[in-house]
mmCIF file of C-alpha atoms and ligand atoms in Angstrom:
data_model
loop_
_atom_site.group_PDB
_atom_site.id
_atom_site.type_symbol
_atom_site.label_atom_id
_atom_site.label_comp_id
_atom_site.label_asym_id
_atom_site.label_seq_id
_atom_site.Cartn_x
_atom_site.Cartn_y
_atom_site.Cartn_z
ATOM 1 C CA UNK A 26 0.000 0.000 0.000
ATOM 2 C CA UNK A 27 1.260 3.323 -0.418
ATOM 3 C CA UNK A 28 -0.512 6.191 1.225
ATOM 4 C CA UNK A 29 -2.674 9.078 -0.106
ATOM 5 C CA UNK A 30 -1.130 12.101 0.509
ATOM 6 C CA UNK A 31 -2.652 14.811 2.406
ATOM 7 C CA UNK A 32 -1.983 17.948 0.964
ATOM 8 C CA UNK A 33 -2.311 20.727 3.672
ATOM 9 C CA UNK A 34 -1.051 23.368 1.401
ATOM 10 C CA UNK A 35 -3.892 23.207 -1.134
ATOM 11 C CA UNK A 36 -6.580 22.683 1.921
ATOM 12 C CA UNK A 37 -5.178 25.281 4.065
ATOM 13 C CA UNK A 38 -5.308 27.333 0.340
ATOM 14 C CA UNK A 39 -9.282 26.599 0.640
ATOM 15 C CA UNK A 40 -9.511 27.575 4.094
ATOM 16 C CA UNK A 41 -8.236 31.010 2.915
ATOM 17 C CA UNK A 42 -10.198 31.346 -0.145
ATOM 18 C CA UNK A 43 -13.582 30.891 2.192
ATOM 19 C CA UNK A 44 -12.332 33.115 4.903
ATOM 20 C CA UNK A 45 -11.861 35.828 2.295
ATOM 21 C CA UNK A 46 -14.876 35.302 0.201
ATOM 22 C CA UNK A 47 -16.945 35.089 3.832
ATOM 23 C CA UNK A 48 -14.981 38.715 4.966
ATOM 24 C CA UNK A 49 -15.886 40.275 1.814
ATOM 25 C CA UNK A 50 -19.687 39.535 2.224
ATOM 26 C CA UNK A 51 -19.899 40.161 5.860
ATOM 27 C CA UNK A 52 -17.485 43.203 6.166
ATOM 28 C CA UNK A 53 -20.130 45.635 4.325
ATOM 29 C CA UNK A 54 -22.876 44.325 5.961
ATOM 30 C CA UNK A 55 -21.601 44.593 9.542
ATOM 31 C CA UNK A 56 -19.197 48.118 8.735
ATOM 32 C CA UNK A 57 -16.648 46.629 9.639
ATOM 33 C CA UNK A 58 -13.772 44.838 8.568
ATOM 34 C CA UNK A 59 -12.302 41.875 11.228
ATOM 35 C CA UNK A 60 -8.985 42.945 12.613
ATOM 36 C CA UNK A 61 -6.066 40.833 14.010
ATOM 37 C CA UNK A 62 -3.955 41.881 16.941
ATOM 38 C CA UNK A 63 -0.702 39.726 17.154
ATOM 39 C CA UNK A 64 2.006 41.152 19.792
ATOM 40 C CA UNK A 65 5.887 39.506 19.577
ATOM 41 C CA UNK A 66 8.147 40.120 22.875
ATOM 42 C CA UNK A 67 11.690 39.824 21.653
ATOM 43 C CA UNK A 68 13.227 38.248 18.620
ATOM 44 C CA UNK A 69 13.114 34.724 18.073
ATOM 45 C CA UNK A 70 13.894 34.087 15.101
ATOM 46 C CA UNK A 71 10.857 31.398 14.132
ATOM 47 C CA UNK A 72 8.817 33.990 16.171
ATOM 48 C CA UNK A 73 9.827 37.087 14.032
ATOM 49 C CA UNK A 74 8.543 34.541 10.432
ATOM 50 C CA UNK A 75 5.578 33.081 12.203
ATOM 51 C CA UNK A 76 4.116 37.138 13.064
ATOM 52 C CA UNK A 77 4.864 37.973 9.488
ATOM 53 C CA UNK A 78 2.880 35.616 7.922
ATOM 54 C CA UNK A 79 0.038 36.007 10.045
ATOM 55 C CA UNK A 80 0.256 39.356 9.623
ATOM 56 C CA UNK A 81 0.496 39.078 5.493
ATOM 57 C CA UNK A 82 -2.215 36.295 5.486
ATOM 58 C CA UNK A 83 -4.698 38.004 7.422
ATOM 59 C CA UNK A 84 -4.506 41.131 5.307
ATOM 60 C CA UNK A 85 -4.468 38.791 2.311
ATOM 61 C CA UNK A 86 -8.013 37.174 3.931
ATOM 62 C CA UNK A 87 -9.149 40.720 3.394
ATOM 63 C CA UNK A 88 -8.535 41.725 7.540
ATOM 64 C CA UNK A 89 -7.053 44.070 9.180
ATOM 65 C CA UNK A 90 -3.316 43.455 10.969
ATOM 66 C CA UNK A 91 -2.258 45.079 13.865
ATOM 67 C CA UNK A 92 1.089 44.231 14.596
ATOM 68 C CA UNK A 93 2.999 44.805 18.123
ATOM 69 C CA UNK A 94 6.582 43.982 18.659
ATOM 70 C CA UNK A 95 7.935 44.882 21.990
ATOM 71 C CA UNK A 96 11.371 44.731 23.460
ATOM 72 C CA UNK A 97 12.891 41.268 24.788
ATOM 73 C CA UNK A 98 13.141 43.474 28.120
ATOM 74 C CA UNK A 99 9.018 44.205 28.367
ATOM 75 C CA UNK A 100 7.615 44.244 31.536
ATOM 76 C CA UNK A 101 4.421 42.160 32.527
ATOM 77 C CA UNK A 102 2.822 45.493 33.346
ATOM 78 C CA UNK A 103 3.278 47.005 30.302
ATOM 79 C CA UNK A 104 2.275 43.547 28.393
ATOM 80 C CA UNK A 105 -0.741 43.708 30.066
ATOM 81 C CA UNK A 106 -1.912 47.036 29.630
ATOM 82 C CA UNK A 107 -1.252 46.185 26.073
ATOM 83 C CA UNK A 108 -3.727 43.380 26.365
ATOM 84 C CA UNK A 109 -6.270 44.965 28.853
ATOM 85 C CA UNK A 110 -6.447 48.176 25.552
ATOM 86 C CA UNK A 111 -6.578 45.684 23.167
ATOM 87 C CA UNK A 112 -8.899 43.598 24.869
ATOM 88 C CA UNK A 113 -11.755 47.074 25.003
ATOM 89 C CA UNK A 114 -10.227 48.102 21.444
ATOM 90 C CA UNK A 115 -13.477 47.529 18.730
ATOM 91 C CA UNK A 116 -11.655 47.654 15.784
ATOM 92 C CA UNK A 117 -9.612 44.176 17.353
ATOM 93 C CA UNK A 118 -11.744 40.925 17.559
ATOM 94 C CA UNK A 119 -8.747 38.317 17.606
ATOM 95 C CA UNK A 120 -5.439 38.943 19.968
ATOM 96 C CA UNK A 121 -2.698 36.966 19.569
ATOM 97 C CA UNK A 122 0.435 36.890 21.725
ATOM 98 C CA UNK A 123 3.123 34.810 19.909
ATOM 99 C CA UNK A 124 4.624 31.847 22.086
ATOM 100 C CA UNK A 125 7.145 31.514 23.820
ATOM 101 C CA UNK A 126 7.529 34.567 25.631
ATOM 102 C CA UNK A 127 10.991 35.489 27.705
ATOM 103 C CA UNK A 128 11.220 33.987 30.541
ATOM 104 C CA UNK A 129 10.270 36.392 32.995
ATOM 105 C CA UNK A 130 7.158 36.981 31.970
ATOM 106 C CA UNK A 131 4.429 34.479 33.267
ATOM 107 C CA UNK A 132 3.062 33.155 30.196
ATOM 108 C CA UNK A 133 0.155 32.015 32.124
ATOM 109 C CA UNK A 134 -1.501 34.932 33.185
ATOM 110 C CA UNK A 135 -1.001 36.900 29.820
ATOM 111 C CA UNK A 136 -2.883 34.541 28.045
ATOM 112 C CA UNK A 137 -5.232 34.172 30.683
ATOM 113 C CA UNK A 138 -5.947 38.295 30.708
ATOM 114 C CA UNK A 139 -6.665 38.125 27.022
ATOM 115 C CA UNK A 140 -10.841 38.428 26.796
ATOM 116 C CA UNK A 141 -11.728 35.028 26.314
ATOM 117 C CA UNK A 142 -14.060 36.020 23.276
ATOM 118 C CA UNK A 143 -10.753 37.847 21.566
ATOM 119 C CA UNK A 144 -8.727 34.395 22.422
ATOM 120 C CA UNK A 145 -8.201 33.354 18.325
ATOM 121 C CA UNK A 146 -5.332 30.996 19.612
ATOM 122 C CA UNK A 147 -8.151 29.266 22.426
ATOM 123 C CA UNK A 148 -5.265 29.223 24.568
ATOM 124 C CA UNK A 149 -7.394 30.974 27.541
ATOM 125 C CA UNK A 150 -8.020 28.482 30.880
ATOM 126 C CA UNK A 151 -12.108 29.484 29.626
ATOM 127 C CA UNK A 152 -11.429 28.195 26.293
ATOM 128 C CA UNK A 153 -9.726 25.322 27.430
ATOM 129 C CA UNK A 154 -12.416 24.602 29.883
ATOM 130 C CA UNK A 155 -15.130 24.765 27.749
ATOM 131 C CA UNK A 156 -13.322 22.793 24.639
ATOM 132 C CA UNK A 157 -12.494 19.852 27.610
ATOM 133 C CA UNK A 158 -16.177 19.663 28.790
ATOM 134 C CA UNK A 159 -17.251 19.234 25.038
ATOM 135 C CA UNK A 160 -19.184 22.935 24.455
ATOM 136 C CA UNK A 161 -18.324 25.484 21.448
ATOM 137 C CA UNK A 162 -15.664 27.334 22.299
ATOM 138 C CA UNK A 163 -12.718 28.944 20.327
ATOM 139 C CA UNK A 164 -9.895 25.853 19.760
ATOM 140 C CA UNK A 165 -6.165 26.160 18.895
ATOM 141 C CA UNK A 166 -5.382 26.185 15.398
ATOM 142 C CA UNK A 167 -3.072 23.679 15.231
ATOM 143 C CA UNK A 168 -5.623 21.309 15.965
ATOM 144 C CA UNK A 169 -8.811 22.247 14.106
ATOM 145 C CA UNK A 170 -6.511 22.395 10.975
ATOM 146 C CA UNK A 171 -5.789 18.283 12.019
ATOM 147 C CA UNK A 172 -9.669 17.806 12.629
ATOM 148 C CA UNK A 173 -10.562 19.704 9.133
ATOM 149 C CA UNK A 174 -8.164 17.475 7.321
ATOM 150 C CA UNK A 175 -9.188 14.093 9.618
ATOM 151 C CA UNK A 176 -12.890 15.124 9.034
ATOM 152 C CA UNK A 177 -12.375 15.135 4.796
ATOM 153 C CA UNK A 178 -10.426 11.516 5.151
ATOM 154 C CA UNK A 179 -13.255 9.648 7.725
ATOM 155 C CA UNK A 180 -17.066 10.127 6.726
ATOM 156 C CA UNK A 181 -17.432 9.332 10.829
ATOM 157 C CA UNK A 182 -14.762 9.463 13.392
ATOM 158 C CA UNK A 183 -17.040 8.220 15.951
ATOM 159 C CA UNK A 184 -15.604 4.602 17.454
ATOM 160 C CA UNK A 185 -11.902 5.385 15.624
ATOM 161 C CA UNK A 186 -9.322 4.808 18.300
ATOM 162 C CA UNK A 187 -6.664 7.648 17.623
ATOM 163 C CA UNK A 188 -3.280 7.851 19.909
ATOM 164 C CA UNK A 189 -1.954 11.333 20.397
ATOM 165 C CA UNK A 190 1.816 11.379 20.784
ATOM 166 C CA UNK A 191 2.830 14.389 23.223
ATOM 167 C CA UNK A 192 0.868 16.481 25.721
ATOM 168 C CA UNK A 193 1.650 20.153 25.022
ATOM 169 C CA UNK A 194 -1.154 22.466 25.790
ATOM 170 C CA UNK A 195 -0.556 24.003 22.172
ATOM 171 C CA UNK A 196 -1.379 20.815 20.494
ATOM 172 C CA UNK A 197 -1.415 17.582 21.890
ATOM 173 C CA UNK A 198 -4.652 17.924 24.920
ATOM 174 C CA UNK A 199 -6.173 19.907 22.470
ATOM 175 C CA UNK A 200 -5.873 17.317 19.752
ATOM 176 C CA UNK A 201 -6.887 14.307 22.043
ATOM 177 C CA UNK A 202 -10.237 16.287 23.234
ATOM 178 C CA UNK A 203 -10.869 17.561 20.131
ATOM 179 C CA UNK A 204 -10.819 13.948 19.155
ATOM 180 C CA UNK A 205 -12.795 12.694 22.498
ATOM 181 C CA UNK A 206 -15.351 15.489 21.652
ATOM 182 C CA UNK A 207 -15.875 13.603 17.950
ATOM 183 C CA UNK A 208 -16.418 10.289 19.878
ATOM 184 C CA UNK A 209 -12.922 8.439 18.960
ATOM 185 C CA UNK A 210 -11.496 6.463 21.494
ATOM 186 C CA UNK A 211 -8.272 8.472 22.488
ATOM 187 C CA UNK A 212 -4.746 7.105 23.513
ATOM 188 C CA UNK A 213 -2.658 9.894 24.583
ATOM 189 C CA UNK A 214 1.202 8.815 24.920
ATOM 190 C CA UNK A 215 3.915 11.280 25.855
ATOM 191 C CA UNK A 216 7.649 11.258 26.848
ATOM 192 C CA UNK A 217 7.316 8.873 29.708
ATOM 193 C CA UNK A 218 4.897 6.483 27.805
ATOM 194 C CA UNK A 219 7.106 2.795 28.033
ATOM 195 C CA UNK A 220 4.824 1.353 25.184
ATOM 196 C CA UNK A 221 4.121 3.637 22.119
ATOM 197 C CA UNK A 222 4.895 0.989 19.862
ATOM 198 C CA UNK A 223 2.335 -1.194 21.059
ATOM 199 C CA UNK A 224 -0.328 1.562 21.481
ATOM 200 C CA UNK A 225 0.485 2.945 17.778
ATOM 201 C CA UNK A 226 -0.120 -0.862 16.398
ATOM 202 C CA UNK A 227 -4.090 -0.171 17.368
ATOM 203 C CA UNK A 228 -4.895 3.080 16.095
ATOM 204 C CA UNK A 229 -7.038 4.362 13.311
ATOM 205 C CA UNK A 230 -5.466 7.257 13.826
ATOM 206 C CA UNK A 231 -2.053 8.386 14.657
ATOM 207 C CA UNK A 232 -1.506 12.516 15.511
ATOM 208 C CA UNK A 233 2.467 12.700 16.255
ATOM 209 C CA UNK A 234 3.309 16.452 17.839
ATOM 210 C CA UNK A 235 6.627 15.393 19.409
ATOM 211 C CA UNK A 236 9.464 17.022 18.046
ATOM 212 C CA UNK A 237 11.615 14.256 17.517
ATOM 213 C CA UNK A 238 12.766 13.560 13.493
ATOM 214 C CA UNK A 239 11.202 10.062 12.496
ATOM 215 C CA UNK A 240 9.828 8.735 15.797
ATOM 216 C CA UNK A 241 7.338 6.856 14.457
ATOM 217 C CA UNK A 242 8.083 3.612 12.128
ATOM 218 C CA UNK A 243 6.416 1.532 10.202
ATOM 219 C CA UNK A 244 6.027 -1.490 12.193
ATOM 220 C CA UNK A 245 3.945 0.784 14.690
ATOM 221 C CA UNK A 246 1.372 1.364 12.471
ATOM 222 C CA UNK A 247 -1.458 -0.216 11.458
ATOM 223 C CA UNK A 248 -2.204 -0.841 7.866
ATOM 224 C CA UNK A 249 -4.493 1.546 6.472
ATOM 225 C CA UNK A 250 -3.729 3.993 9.640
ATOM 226 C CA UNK A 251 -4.144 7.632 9.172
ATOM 227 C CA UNK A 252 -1.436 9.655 10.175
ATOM 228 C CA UNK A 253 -1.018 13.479 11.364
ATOM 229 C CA UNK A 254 2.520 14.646 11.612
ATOM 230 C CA UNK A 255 2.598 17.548 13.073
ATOM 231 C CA UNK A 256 6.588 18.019 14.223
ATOM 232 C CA UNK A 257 8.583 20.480 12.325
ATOM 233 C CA UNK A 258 12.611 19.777 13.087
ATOM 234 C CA UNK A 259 15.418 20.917 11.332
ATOM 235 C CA UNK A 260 18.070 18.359 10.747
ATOM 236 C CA UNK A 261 21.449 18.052 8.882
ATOM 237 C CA UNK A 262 21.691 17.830 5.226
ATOM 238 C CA UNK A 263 24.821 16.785 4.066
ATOM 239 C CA UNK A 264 23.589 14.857 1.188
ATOM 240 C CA UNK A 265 22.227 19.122 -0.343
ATOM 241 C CA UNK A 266 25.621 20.054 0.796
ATOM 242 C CA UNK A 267 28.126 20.695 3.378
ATOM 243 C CA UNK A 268 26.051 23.193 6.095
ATOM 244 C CA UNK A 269 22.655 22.147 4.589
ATOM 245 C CA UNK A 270 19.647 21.315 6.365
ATOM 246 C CA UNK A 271 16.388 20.496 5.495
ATOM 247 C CA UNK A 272 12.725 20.024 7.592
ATOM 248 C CA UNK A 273 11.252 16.943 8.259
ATOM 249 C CA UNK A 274 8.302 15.196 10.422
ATOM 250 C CA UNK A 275 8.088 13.177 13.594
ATOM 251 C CA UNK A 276 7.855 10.322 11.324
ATOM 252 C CA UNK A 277 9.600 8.105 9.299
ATOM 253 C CA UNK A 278 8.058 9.194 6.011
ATOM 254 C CA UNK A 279 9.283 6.944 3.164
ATOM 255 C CA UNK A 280 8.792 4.135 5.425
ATOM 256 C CA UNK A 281 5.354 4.726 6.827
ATOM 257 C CA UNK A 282 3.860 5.887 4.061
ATOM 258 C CA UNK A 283 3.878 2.432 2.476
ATOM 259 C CA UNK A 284 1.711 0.783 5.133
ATOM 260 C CA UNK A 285 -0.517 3.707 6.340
ATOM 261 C CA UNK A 286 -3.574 4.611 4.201
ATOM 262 C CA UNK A 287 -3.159 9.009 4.464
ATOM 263 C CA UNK A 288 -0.440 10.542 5.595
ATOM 264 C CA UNK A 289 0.713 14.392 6.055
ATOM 265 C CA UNK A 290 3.643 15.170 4.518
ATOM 266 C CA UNK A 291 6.417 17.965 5.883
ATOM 267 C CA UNK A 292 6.882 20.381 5.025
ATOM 268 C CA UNK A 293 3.298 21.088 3.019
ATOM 269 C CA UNK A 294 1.332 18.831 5.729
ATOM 270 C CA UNK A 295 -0.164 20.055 8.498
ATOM 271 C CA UNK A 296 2.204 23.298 8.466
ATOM 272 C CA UNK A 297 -0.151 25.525 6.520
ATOM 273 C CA UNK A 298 -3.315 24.354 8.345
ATOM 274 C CA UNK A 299 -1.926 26.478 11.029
ATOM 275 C CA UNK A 300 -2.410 30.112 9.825
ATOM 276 C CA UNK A 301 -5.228 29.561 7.917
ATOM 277 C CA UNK A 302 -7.089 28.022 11.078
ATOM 278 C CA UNK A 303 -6.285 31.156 12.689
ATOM 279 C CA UNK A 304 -7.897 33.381 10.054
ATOM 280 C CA UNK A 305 -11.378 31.111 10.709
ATOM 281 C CA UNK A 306 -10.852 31.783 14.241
ATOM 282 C CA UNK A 307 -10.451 35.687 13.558
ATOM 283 C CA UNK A 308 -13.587 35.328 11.417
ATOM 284 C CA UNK A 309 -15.921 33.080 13.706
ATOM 285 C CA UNK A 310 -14.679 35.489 17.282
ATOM 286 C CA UNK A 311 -15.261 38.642 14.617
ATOM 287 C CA UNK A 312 -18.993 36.937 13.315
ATOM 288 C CA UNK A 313 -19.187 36.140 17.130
ATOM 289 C CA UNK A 314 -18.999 40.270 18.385
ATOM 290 C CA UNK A 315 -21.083 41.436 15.840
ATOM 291 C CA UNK A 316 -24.034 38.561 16.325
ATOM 292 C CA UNK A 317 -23.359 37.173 12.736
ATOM 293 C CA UNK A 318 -24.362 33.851 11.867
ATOM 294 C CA UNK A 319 -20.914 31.980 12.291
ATOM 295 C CA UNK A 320 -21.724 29.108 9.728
ATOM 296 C CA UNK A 321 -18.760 26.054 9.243
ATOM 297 C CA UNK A 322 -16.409 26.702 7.105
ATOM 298 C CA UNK A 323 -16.625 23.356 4.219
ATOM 299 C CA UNK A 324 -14.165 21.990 5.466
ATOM 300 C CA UNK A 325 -15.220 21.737 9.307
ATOM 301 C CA UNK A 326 -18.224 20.113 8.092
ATOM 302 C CA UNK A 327 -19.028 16.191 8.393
ATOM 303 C CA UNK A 328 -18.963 15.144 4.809
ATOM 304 C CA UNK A 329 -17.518 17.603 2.483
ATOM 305 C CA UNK A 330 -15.963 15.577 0.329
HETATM 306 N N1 LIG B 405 4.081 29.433 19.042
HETATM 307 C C1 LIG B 405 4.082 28.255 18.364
HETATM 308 N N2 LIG B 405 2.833 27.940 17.927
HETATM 309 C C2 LIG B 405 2.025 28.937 18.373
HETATM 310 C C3 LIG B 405 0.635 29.166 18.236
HETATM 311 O O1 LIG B 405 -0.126 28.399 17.641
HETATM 312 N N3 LIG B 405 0.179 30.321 18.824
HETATM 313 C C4 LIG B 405 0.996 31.176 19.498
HETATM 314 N N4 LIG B 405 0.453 32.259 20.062
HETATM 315 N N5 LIG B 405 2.304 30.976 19.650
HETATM 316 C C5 LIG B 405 2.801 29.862 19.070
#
């Protein structure tokens, strides 16, 4: 068997197109246009590309951008009055403060003093809450863009058994009561797990957010499995050239993808999902403040194939 290949790039591409298409119908009827707030503290590097885009894509979706970049020595004060005026500011209906902040500032209670309707990333403990007792709430992107994509491949996910591999609070809970909320039976396995292996070999599913190159083999998976990789790592490349490097996946690609059934590859997998999830979020928290009708996008519907 070789696998189909999930191509995130043209879905997330889709995902766009209808956030656009949606912004330019509702903007005139509401008077006014959606508006993204996205603050950076200091200068990662991955950071610094990550704002950019969201910044270019959102104006692209036919938004507004409001960019923030502070000083690696902010203060949580001044952080927070950023977020408490952003927060009462109307023309803003989606704040988003890029991860990971310096260290001295408690990443915790930022997030937490973002209004939980503004909350595009549905980082907030509310969000969280609401998402883990199974009621609408706004849900990290990361995730929906793996539900849109699992939703397109399974006409019903209901009774699928689907192993999560890592526990962040950016992806992996998310993903595994995402997945709990669509009635799959959910394995959740994490740096301490002893038997990964052995859970992988009985999934439907497989959603890898690990960050470590080519974890997952073949002989864990199940024939026919799907499988999510959502780990971005950047490894040597010597075969491109001395000093080369190129991205790859927490899985071992070539291998799994001749015994799983769909598979994501990276980069062009799961990647672009990202951004594009975060426009819909933008849109829906937007649709959400002005008491629009916030219908699914296609794609987050059962059976859009
Ligand atoms: N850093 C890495 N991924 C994310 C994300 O999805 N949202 C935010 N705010 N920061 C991140």
């Amino acid at each position: 068997m070789t696998a189909e290949l999930i191509d995130g790039k043209a879905f997330a591409a889709v995902v766009r197109e209808k956030v656009r298409d949606r912004v330019a119908t509702l903007a005139p009827q509401a008077g006014q246009t959606p508006g993204l707030a996205v603050v950076l503290v200091g200068h990662d590097p991955a950071s610094e590309v990550y704002v950019r885009s969201k910044g270019r894509q959102a104006l692209e979706a036919g938004m507004k951008s409001f960019e923030y970049r502070l000083p690696e020595s902010t203060q949580a004060g001044e952080l927070l009055d950023l977020i408490e005026r952003l927060n009462t500011d109307t023309q803003v209906h989606g704040i988003l403060v890029q991860l990971p902040l310096p260290s001295h500032l408690d990443e915790r209670k930022i997030i937490n003093t973002i209004a939980p309707h503004k909350d595009v990333d549905g980082f907030h403990i509310s969000n969280v809450g609401m998402v883990g007792t199974g009621q609408d709430a706004i849900v990290p992107c990361t995730p929906l863009g793996c539900m849109m994509m699992l939703r397109t491949l399974h006409d019903d996910l209901r009774g699928k058994t689907a192993l999560v591999i890592g526990h962040s609070n950016v992806v992996g809970k998310p993903m595994a009561r995402m997945l709990l909320n669509a009635d799959c039976t959910v394995m959740v396995a994490h740096k301490s797990s002893t038997n990964i292996p052995e859970l992988a070999r009985h999934a439907d599913i497989v959603v890898v957010a690990a960050g470590v190159p080519g974890l997952v083999r073949s002989d864990w998976i199940k024939p026919g499995a799907t499988v999510i990789d959502v780990g971005i790592n950047r490894i040597a490349a010597p075969e491109k050239g001395e000093g080369k490097t190129r991205l790859v996946g927490d899985v071992d690609f070539d291998e799994v993808r001749k015994v799983a059934g769909a598979i994501t590859p990276v980069p062009g997998g799961v990647g672009p999902m990202t951004i594009a999830c975060l426009l819909a979020n933008t849109l829906s928290a937007y649709c959400h403040q002005h008491g629009l009708a916030d219908e699914p996008l296609p794609l987050d519907e059962q059976d859009p194939k």
